[in-house]
PDB file of C-alpha atoms and ligand atoms in Angstrom:
ATOM      1  CA  MET L 311       0.039   0.031  -0.056  1.00  0.00           C
ATOM      2  CA  LYS L 312       2.715   2.495   1.027  1.00  0.00           C
ATOM      3  CA  ASP L 313       4.408   1.929  -2.450  1.00  0.00           C
ATOM      4  CA  LEU L 314       1.187   2.831  -4.158  1.00  0.00           C
ATOM      5  CA  LEU L 315       0.936   6.076  -2.190  1.00  0.00           C
ATOM      6  CA  SER L 316       4.462   7.339  -2.396  1.00  0.00           C
ATOM      7  CA  PRO L 317       5.443  10.034  -4.925  1.00  0.00           C
ATOM      8  CA  THR L 318       8.892   9.609  -6.408  1.00  0.00           C
ATOM      9  CA  TYR L 319       9.689  13.357  -5.949  1.00  0.00           C
ATOM     10  CA  LEU L 320       8.213  16.320  -4.098  1.00  0.00           C
ATOM     11  CA  PHE L 321       8.200  19.916  -5.325  1.00  0.00           C
ATOM     12  CA  LYS L 322       6.340  23.038  -4.226  1.00  0.00           C
ATOM     13  CA  SER L 323       4.910  23.708  -7.662  1.00  0.00           C
ATOM     14  CA  ILE L 324       5.341  22.873 -11.207  1.00  0.00           C
ATOM     15  CA  LEU L 325       7.447  26.047 -11.479  1.00  0.00           C
ATOM     16  CA  ASP L 326       9.842  24.689  -8.983  1.00  0.00           C
ATOM     17  CA  ILE L 327      10.395  21.227 -10.627  1.00  0.00           C
ATOM     18  CA  GLU L 328      13.984  20.595 -11.777  1.00  0.00           C
ATOM     19  CA  TYR L 329      13.012  19.109 -15.121  1.00  0.00           C
ATOM     20  CA  LYS L 330      16.544  18.685 -16.389  1.00  0.00           C
ATOM     21  CA  LYS L 331      17.456  16.758 -13.280  1.00  0.00           C
ATOM     22  CA  ILE L 332      14.252  14.528 -13.373  1.00  0.00           C
ATOM     23  CA  ASN L 333      15.263  13.778 -16.956  1.00  0.00           C
ATOM     24  CA  LYS L 334      11.987  12.577 -18.408  1.00  0.00           C
ATOM     25  CA  LYS L 335      10.962  13.949 -21.784  1.00  0.00           C
ATOM     26  CA  ILE L 336       7.252  13.140 -21.455  1.00  0.00           C
ATOM     27  CA  LEU L 337       5.300  15.275 -18.966  1.00  0.00           C
ATOM     28  CA  PHE L 338       1.837  14.229 -17.774  1.00  0.00           C
ATOM     29  CA  PHE L 339       0.202  17.078 -15.823  1.00  0.00           C
ATOM     30  CA  ASP L 340      -2.999  16.987 -13.709  1.00  0.00           C
ATOM     31  CA  LEU L 341      -5.031  20.208 -14.449  1.00  0.00           C
ATOM     32  CA  ASP L 342      -6.968  21.179 -11.413  1.00  0.00           C
ATOM     33  CA  ASN L 343      -4.847  22.811  -8.693  1.00  0.00           C
ATOM     34  CA  THR L 344      -1.638  21.697 -10.360  1.00  0.00           C
ATOM     35  CA  VAL L 345      -1.884  24.155 -13.411  1.00  0.00           C
ATOM     36  CA  ILE L 346      -4.955  26.229 -12.574  1.00  0.00           C
ATOM     37  CA  ASP L 347      -7.029  26.465  -9.335  1.00  0.00           C
ATOM     38  CA  TYR L 348     -10.617  25.488  -9.297  1.00  0.00           C
ATOM     39  CA  ASN L 349     -11.911  29.111  -9.314  1.00  0.00           C
ATOM     40  CA  THR L 350     -10.426  29.937 -12.681  1.00  0.00           C
ATOM     41  CA  VAL L 351     -10.050  28.646 -16.233  1.00  0.00           C
ATOM     42  CA  PHE L 352      -7.073  30.888 -17.027  1.00  0.00           C
ATOM     43  CA  PRO L 353      -3.557  29.749 -16.391  1.00  0.00           C
ATOM     44  CA  THR L 354      -1.313  32.572 -15.050  1.00  0.00           C
ATOM     45  CA  ASP L 355       1.379  34.048 -17.214  1.00  0.00           C
ATOM     46  CA  ASP L 356       4.219  32.283 -15.424  1.00  0.00           C
ATOM     47  CA  TYR L 357       2.635  28.912 -15.980  1.00  0.00           C
ATOM     48  CA  ILE L 358       2.065  29.712 -19.653  1.00  0.00           C
ATOM     49  CA  LYS L 359       5.658  30.744 -19.938  1.00  0.00           C
ATOM     50  CA  LEU L 360       6.772  27.499 -18.328  1.00  0.00           C
ATOM     51  CA  PHE L 361       4.839  25.437 -20.804  1.00  0.00           C
ATOM     52  CA  GLU L 362       6.172  27.393 -23.730  1.00  0.00           C
ATOM     53  CA  ASN L 363       9.757  26.922 -22.407  1.00  0.00           C
ATOM     54  CA  LEU L 364       9.220  23.170 -21.864  1.00  0.00           C
ATOM     55  CA  TYR L 365       7.711  22.797 -25.339  1.00  0.00           C
ATOM     56  CA  ASN L 366      10.583  24.712 -26.920  1.00  0.00           C
ATOM     57  CA  GLU L 367      13.060  22.458 -25.115  1.00  0.00           C
ATOM     58  CA  GLY L 368      11.439  19.449 -26.772  1.00  0.00           C
ATOM     59  CA  TYR L 369       9.241  18.068 -23.914  1.00  0.00           C
ATOM     60  CA  LEU L 370       6.091  16.262 -24.963  1.00  0.00           C
ATOM     61  CA  ILE L 371       3.281  17.616 -22.829  1.00  0.00           C
ATOM     62  CA  TYR L 372      -0.012  16.129 -21.811  1.00  0.00           C
ATOM     63  CA  LEU L 373      -2.727  17.415 -19.555  1.00  0.00           C
ATOM     64  CA  LEU L 374      -4.777  14.714 -17.871  1.00  0.00           C
ATOM     65  CA  SER L 375      -7.868  15.676 -15.979  1.00  0.00           C
ATOM     66  CA  ASN L 376     -10.779  13.936 -14.315  1.00  0.00           C
ATOM     67  CA  ASN L 377     -12.725  17.075 -15.175  1.00  0.00           C
ATOM     68  CA  HIS L 378     -14.855  17.669 -18.194  1.00  0.00           C
ATOM     69  CA  LEU L 379     -14.005  19.073 -21.634  1.00  0.00           C
ATOM     70  CA  LYS L 380     -15.627  22.516 -21.051  1.00  0.00           C
ATOM     71  CA  ARG L 381     -13.217  23.254 -18.252  1.00  0.00           C
ATOM     72  CA  PHE L 382     -10.367  22.594 -20.528  1.00  0.00           C
ATOM     73  CA  ASN L 383     -11.345  25.048 -23.355  1.00  0.00           C
ATOM     74  CA  GLU L 384      -9.683  28.105 -22.163  1.00  0.00           C
ATOM     75  CA  VAL L 385      -6.474  26.397 -21.279  1.00  0.00           C
ATOM     76  CA  LYS L 386      -6.564  24.684 -24.578  1.00  0.00           C
ATOM     77  CA  ASN L 387      -6.744  27.928 -26.455  1.00  0.00           C
ATOM     78  CA  ARG L 388      -3.758  29.212 -24.606  1.00  0.00           C
ATOM     79  CA  LEU L 389      -1.653  26.192 -24.820  1.00  0.00           C
ATOM     80  CA  LYS L 390      -2.258  24.791 -28.292  1.00  0.00           C
ATOM     81  CA  TYR L 391       0.800  22.547 -28.366  1.00  0.00           C
ATOM     82  CA  ILE L 392      -0.390  20.496 -25.356  1.00  0.00           C
ATOM     83  CA  LYS L 393      -2.375  17.280 -25.647  1.00  0.00           C
ATOM     84  CA  PHE L 394      -5.450  17.136 -23.584  1.00  0.00           C
ATOM     85  CA  ILE L 395      -7.147  14.050 -22.022  1.00  0.00           C
ATOM     86  CA  TYR L 396     -10.369  14.806 -20.133  1.00  0.00           C
ATOM     87  CA  HIS L 397     -12.387  12.246 -18.066  1.00  0.00           C
ATOM     88  CA  SER L 398      -9.116  10.583 -17.405  1.00  0.00           C
ATOM     89  CA  PHE L 399     -10.750   8.503 -14.602  1.00  0.00           C
ATOM     90  CA  LYS L 400      -7.652   8.618 -12.305  1.00  0.00           C
ATOM     91  CA  PRO L 401      -6.755   6.682 -10.204  1.00  0.00           C
ATOM     92  CA  PHE L 402      -7.999   3.984 -12.540  1.00  0.00           C
ATOM     93  CA  LYS L 403      -5.352   3.401 -15.091  1.00  0.00           C
ATOM     94  CA  PHE L 404      -7.262   2.090 -18.180  1.00  0.00           C
ATOM     95  CA  LYS L 405      -7.591   5.472 -20.003  1.00  0.00           C
ATOM     96  CA  ILE L 406      -4.020   6.618 -19.506  1.00  0.00           C
ATOM     97  CA  GLU L 407      -2.703   3.026 -20.241  1.00  0.00           C
ATOM     98  CA  SER L 408      -4.610   3.175 -23.588  1.00  0.00           C
ATOM     99  CA  LEU L 409      -3.136   6.746 -24.278  1.00  0.00           C
ATOM    100  CA  ILE L 410       0.427   5.424 -23.581  1.00  0.00           C
ATOM    101  CA  LYS L 411      -0.226   2.445 -26.007  1.00  0.00           C
ATOM    102  CA  LYS L 412      -1.957   4.680 -28.740  1.00  0.00           C
ATOM    103  CA  ASP L 413       0.743   7.282 -28.671  1.00  0.00           C
ATOM    104  CA  ASN L 414       3.466   4.664 -28.432  1.00  0.00           C
ATOM    105  CA  LEU L 415       5.167   6.283 -25.352  1.00  0.00           C
ATOM    106  CA  ASN L 416       7.959   4.733 -23.448  1.00  0.00           C
ATOM    107  CA  LYS L 417       6.944   4.501 -19.822  1.00  0.00           C
ATOM    108  CA  ASN L 418      10.595   5.089 -18.657  1.00  0.00           C
ATOM    109  CA  GLU L 419      10.414   8.547 -20.250  1.00  0.00           C
ATOM    110  CA  ILE L 420       7.182   9.664 -18.439  1.00  0.00           C
ATOM    111  CA  VAL L 421       6.791  11.624 -15.333  1.00  0.00           C
ATOM    112  CA  PHE L 422       3.296  12.202 -13.790  1.00  0.00           C
ATOM    113  CA  ILE L 423       2.841  15.433 -11.987  1.00  0.00           C
ATOM    114  CA  GLY L 424      -0.138  16.273  -9.737  1.00  0.00           C
ATOM    115  CA  ASP L 425      -1.360  17.658  -6.447  1.00  0.00           C
ATOM    116  CA  GLN L 426      -3.401  14.641  -5.128  1.00  0.00           C
ATOM    117  CA  ILE L 427      -1.970  11.335  -3.775  1.00  0.00           C
ATOM    118  CA  ILE L 428      -5.034   9.247  -4.259  1.00  0.00           C
ATOM    119  CA  THR L 429      -5.757  10.323  -7.929  1.00  0.00           C
ATOM    120  CA  ASP L 430      -2.487  11.292  -9.501  1.00  0.00           C
ATOM    121  CA  ILE L 431       0.237   9.481  -7.479  1.00  0.00           C
ATOM    122  CA  VAL L 432      -1.749   6.255  -7.072  1.00  0.00           C
ATOM    123  CA  CYS L 433      -2.459   6.340 -10.790  1.00  0.00           C
ATOM    124  CA  ALA L 434       1.258   6.907 -11.757  1.00  0.00           C
ATOM    125  CA  ASN L 435       2.317   4.071  -9.334  1.00  0.00           C
ATOM    126  CA  LYS L 436      -0.310   1.682 -10.693  1.00  0.00           C
ATOM    127  CA  ILE L 437       0.973   2.348 -14.286  1.00  0.00           C
ATOM    128  CA  GLY L 438       4.498   1.978 -13.074  1.00  0.00           C
ATOM    129  CA  ILE L 439       5.805   5.488 -13.978  1.00  0.00           C
ATOM    130  CA  THR L 440       7.749   8.275 -12.024  1.00  0.00           C
ATOM    131  CA  SER L 441       5.657  10.678 -10.162  1.00  0.00           C
ATOM    132  CA  ILE L 442       5.916  14.163  -8.630  1.00  0.00           C
ATOM    133  CA  LEU L 443       3.589  15.525  -5.920  1.00  0.00           C
ATOM    134  CA  VAL L 444       3.198  19.283  -5.938  1.00  0.00           C
ATOM    135  CA  SER L 445       1.303  21.560  -3.521  1.00  0.00           C
ATOM    136  CA  PRO L 446      -2.237  22.493  -4.533  1.00  0.00           C
ATOM    137  CA  ILE L 447      -2.221  25.950  -6.076  1.00  0.00           C
ATOM    138  CA  ASN L 448      -5.184  27.169  -3.992  1.00  0.00           C
ATOM    139  CA  LYS L 449      -6.381  24.782  -1.295  1.00  0.00           C
ATOM    140  CA  SER L 450      -9.333  26.972  -0.500  1.00  0.00           C
ATOM    141  CA  SER L 451     -10.690  26.490  -4.046  1.00  0.00           C
ATOM    142  CA  GLU L 452     -11.212  22.779  -3.488  1.00  0.00           C
ATOM    143  CA  ARG L 453     -14.799  21.503  -3.870  1.00  0.00           C
ATOM    144  CA  ILE L 454     -16.733  18.773  -2.132  1.00  0.00           C
ATOM    145  CA  HIS L 455     -15.321  15.749  -4.115  1.00  0.00           C
ATOM    146  CA  THR L 456     -11.740  17.031  -3.663  1.00  0.00           C
ATOM    147  CA  LEU L 457     -12.309  17.629  -0.049  1.00  0.00           C
ATOM    148  CA  PHE L 458     -13.544  14.017   0.243  1.00  0.00           C
ATOM    149  CA  ASN L 459     -10.413  12.868  -1.634  1.00  0.00           C
ATOM    150  CA  ARG L 460      -8.309  14.952   1.002  1.00  0.00           C
ATOM    151  CA  LEU L 461      -9.934  13.192   3.810  1.00  0.00           C
ATOM    152  CA  LEU L 462      -9.302   9.815   2.378  1.00  0.00           C
ATOM    153  CA  GLU L 463      -5.704  10.914   1.583  1.00  0.00           C
ATOM    154  CA  SER L 464      -5.077  11.985   5.181  1.00  0.00           C
ATOM    155  CA  ILE L 465      -6.297   8.541   6.374  1.00  0.00           C
ATOM    156  CA  LEU L 466      -4.340   6.625   3.811  1.00  0.00           C
ATOM    157  CA  LEU L 467      -1.120   8.577   4.616  1.00  0.00           C
ATOM    158  CA  ASN L 468      -1.188   6.960   8.014  1.00  0.00           C
ATOM    159  CA  VAL L 469       0.191   3.876   6.364  1.00  0.00           C
ATOM    160  CA  ILE L 470       3.336   5.950   5.297  1.00  0.00           C
ATOM    161  CA  LYS L 471       3.429   7.619   8.793  1.00  0.00           C
ATOM    162  CA  LYS L 472       3.737   4.181  10.443  1.00  0.00           C
ATOM    163  CA  ASN L 473       6.443   3.117   8.145  1.00  0.00           C
ATOM    164  CA  ASP L 474       8.493   6.268   7.446  1.00  0.00           C
ATOM    165  CA  ILE L 475       7.833   9.260   9.589  1.00  0.00           C
ATOM    166  CA  ASP L 476      10.348  11.514   7.710  1.00  0.00           C
ATOM    167  CA  LYS L 477       8.819  10.678   4.439  1.00  0.00           C
ATOM    168  CA  TYR L 478       5.275  11.315   5.905  1.00  0.00           C
ATOM    169  CA  ASN L 479       6.407  14.727   7.165  1.00  0.00           C
ATOM    170  CA  LYS L 480       7.856  15.725   3.850  1.00  0.00           C
ATOM    171  CA  ILE L 481       4.688  14.771   2.015  1.00  0.00           C
ATOM    172  CA  GLU L 482       2.512  16.446   4.652  1.00  0.00           C
ATOM    173  CA  LYS L 483       4.370  19.643   4.209  1.00  0.00           C
ATOM    174  CA  ILE L 484       3.711  19.631   0.514  1.00  0.00           C
ATOM    175  CA  ILE L 485       0.061  18.932   0.797  1.00  0.00           C
ATOM    176  CA  ARG L 486      -0.407  21.615   3.565  1.00  0.00           C
ATOM    177  CA  LYS L 487       1.878  24.175   1.960  1.00  0.00           C
ATOM    178  CA  ASP L 488       3.643  24.357   5.270  1.00  0.00           C
ATOM    179  CA  TYR L 489       7.047  25.826   4.250  1.00  0.00           C
TER     180      TYR L 489
HETATM  181 MG1   MG N 590      -5.589  18.146  -9.083  1.00  0.00          MG
END
């Protein structure tokens, strides 16, 4: 269980990730609270700039969200070179596994980046790819289903707490933005 819940890396935000060091050319990003908060459909300029830079450096970029297509539209217009997958059904892996197969992606080249353990990190670990947990952009924008996920997340994290208190504290810091 603890292996399913553990992110490979922790960073404060997608702006802080050391992409060169991570050395994966295919980037899977979660959308909500990883790229934009729940109150908006507009990515901020620094996030748009980051995606432009990554694209120009040759990264293959995907946005994978459990949310619906409508919520994607504005982001899609701003970031035309990104591939979008909506209704991704994380933490279930079937949709993302089929994407990996369809686009002929090498799992060793992928890193999955998101703000929730029980959707993003569990999904990445089920598929067997590297993962990065980032802090949610705006915790107060989270709605009922995410709050439920957070509750479940805090219960499940006790498994890590029992096994590795240092790791647990580091993960908690990222989730709570306590730094
Ligand atoms: Mg999210």
